[in-house]
Short mmCIF file of C-alpha atoms in Angstrom, two decimals:
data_model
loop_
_atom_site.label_atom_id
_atom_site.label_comp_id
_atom_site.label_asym_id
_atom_site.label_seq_id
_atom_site.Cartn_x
_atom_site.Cartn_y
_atom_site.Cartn_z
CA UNK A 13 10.54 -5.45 17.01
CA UNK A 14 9.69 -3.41 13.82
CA UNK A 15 12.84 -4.03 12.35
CA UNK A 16 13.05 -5.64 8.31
CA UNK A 17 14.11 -9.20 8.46
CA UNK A 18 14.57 -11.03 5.01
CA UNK A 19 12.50 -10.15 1.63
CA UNK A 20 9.87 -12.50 1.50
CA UNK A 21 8.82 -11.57 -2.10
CA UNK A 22 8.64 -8.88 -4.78
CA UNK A 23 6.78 -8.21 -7.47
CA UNK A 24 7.18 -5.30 -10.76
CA UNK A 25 4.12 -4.20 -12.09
CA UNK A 26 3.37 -1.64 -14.76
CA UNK A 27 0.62 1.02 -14.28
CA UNK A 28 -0.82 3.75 -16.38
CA UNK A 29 -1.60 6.53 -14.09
CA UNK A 30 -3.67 9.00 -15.68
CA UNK A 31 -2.36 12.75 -14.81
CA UNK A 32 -3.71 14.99 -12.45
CA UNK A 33 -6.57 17.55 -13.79
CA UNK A 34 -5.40 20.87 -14.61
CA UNK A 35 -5.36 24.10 -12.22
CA UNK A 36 -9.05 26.21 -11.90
CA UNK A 37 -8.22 29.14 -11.02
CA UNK A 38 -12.36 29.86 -11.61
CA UNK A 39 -12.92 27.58 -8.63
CA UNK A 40 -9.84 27.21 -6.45
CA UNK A 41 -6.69 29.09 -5.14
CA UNK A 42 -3.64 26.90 -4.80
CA UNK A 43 -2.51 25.35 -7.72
CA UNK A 44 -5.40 22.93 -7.28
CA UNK A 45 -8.01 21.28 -9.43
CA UNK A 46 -11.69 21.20 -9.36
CA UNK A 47 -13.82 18.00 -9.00
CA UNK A 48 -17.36 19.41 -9.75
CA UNK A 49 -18.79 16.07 -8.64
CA UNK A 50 -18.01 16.59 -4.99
CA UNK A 51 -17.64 20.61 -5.54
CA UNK A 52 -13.92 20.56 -4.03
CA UNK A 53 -10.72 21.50 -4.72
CA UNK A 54 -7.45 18.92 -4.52
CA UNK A 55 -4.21 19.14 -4.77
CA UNK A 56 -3.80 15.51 -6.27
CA UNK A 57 -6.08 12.85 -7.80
CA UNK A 58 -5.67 9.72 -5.95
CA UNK A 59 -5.59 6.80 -7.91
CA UNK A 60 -6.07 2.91 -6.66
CA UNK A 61 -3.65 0.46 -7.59
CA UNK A 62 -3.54 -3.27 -7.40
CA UNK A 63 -0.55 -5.42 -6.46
CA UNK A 64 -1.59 -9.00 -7.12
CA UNK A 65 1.36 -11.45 -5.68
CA UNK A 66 -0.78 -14.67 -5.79
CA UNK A 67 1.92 -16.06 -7.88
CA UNK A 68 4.34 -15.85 -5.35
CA UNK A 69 2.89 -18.46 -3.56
CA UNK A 70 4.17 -16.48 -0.37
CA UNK A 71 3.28 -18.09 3.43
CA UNK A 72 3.19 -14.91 5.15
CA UNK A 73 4.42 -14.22 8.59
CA UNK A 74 2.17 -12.96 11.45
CA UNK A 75 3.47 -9.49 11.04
CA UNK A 76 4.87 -7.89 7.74
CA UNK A 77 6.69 -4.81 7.07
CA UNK A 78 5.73 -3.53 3.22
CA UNK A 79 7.34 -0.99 0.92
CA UNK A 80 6.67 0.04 -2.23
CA UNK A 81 8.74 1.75 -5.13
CA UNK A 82 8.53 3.74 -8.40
CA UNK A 83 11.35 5.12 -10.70
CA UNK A 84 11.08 9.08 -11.51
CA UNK A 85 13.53 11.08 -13.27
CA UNK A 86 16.58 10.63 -10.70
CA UNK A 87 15.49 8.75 -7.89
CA UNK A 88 14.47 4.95 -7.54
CA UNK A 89 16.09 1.78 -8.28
CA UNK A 90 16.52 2.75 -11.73
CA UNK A 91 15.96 6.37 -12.13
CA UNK A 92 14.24 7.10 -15.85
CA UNK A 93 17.18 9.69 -16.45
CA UNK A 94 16.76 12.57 -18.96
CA UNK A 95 13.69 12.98 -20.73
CA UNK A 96 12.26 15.66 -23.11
CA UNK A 97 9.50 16.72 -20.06
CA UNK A 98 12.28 16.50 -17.77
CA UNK A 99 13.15 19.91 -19.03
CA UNK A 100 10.46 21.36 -19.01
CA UNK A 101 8.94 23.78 -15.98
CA UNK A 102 6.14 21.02 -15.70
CA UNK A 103 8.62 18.35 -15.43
CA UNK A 104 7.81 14.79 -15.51
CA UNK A 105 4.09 13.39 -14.06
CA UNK A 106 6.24 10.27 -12.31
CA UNK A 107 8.36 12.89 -10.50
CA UNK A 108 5.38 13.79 -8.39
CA UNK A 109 3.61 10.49 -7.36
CA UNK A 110 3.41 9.60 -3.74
CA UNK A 111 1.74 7.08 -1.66
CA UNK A 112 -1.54 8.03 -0.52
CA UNK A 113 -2.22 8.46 3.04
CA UNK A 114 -5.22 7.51 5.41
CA UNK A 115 -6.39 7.79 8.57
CA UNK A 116 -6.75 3.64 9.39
CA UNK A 117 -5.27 0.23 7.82
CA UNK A 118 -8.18 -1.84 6.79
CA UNK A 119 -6.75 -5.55 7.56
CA UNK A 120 -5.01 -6.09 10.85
CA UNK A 121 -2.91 -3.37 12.41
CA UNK A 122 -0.21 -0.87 12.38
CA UNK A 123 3.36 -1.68 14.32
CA UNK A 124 3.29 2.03 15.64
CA UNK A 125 1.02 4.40 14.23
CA UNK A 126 3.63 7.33 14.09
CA UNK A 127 6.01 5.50 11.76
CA UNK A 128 6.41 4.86 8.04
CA UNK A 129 9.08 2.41 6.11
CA UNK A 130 10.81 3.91 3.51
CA UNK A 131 14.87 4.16 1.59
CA UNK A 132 15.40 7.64 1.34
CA UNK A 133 17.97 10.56 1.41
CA UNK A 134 15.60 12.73 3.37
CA UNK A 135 13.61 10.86 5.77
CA UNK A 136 10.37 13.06 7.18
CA UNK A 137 11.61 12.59 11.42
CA UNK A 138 14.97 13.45 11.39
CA UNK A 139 15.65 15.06 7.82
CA UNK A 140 18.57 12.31 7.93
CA UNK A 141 19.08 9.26 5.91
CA UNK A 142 17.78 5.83 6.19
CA UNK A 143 18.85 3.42 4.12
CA UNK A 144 18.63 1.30 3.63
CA UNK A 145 15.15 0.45 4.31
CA UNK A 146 14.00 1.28 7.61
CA UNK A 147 11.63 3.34 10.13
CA UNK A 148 11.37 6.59 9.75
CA UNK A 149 9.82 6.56 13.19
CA UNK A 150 7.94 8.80 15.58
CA UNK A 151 6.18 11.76 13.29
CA UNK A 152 3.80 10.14 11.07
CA UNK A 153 0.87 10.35 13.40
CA UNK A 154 -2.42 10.31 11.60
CA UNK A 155 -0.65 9.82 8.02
CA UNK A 156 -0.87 5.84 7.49
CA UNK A 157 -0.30 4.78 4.22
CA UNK A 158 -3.78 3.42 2.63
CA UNK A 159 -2.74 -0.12 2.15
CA UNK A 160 -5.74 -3.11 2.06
CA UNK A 161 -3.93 -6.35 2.43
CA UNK A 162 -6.18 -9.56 1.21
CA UNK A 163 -4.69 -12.30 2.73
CA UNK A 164 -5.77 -15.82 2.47
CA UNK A 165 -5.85 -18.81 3.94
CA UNK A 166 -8.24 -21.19 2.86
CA UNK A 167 -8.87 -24.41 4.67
CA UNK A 168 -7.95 -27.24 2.54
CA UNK A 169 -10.10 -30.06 4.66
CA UNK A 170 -12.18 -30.38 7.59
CA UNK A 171 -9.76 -30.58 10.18
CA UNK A 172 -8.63 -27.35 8.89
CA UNK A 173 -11.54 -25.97 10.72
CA UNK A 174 -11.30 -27.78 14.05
CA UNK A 175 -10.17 -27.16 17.07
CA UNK A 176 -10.56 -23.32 16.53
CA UNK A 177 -8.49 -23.45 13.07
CA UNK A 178 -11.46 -21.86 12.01
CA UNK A 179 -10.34 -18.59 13.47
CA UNK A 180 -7.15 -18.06 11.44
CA UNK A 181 -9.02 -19.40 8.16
CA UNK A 182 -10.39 -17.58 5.85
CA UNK A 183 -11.85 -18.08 2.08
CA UNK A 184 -10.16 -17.52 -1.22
CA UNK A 185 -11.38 -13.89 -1.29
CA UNK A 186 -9.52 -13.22 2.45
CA UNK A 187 -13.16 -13.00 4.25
CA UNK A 188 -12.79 -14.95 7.87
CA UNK A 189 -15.19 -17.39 9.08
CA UNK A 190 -17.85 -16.23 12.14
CA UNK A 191 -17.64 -19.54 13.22
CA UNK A 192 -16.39 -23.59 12.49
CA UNK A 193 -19.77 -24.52 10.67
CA UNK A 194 -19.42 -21.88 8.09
CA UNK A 195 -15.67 -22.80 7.41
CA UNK A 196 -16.46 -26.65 7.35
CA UNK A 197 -19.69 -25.63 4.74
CA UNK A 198 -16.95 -23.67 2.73
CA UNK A 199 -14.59 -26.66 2.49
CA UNK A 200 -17.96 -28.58 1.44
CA UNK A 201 -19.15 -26.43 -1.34
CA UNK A 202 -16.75 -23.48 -1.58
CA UNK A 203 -19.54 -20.63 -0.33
#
């Protein structure tokens, strides 16, 4: 019903995020930065991250409601607190990171397209609270985060494959099967 149920898992990794490029005021108006490579001007340089939870050893549900945090100077689960560029006009580069947004999830599908999941003061819908974590439903439309899930589920024997088990299969990587001969030739040889 789009409601969290109980954590199935988390996992604390450690990034280095480079910073954003500085302001060209030659090339753009704004505040924003220019990438000569495209010949465009951004507001923020978008950076991919990987979560690997393989060690989890996590059976995952049919659907799965996601978040994901980051501490900046006075927010998060454990806000960094005072730091020399904390006092500076510049401030901190963790206390303007975001989760990008794009148009379409890549693996499976969204709940409801208009909402996000988030624990927050100042939720985007309602400018109310929701904590703890919960929708912040109904004005998100067109602003999905960019998540790509890899989920697998490899077969672990023949029968695995049968009787259509072939369709909720897939290999290591997370790549389904187009049919049970190729999943029965991956349990074979492992291609």
């Amino acid at each position: 019903d789009g409601t969290p149920g109980t954590k199935i898992g988390t996992k604390t990794q450690t990034f280095a995020i480079p910073y954003r490029p500085s302001v060209d005021l030659v090339h753009c108006t704004g505040g924003k930065w220019y990438d000569a490579t495209s010949a465009t001007c951004f507001n923020g340089f978008a950076v991919n991250l990987t979560f690997d939870v393989k060690s989890l050893n996590l059976t995952l549900p049919d659907e799965v409601i996601y978040g994901i945090a980051y501490n900046t100077s006075h927010y998060g689960y454990a806000p960094v607190g005072a730091a020399p560029c904390s006092l500076t006009t510049a401030g901190c580069g963790y206390d303007s990171l975001n989760v990008a947004t794009a148009d379409a999830v890549t693996v499976g599908e969204n709940f409801n397209e208009n909402d996000v999941y988030q624990y927050t003061l100042f939720d985007s819908c309602t400018d109310g609270p929701v904590i703890p974590f919960g929708r912040d439903g109904e004005c998100w439309g067109g602003l999905l985060p960019a998540t790509q899930f890899n989920a697998a589920n490899a077969p672990a024997n023949q029968n695995d494959c049968k009787s259509g088990g072939w369709r909720t299969r897939t290999t290591a990587g997370g790549a389904s099967f187009p049919n049970q001969g190729q999943c029965i030739q991956y349990v074979n040889t492992g291609k």
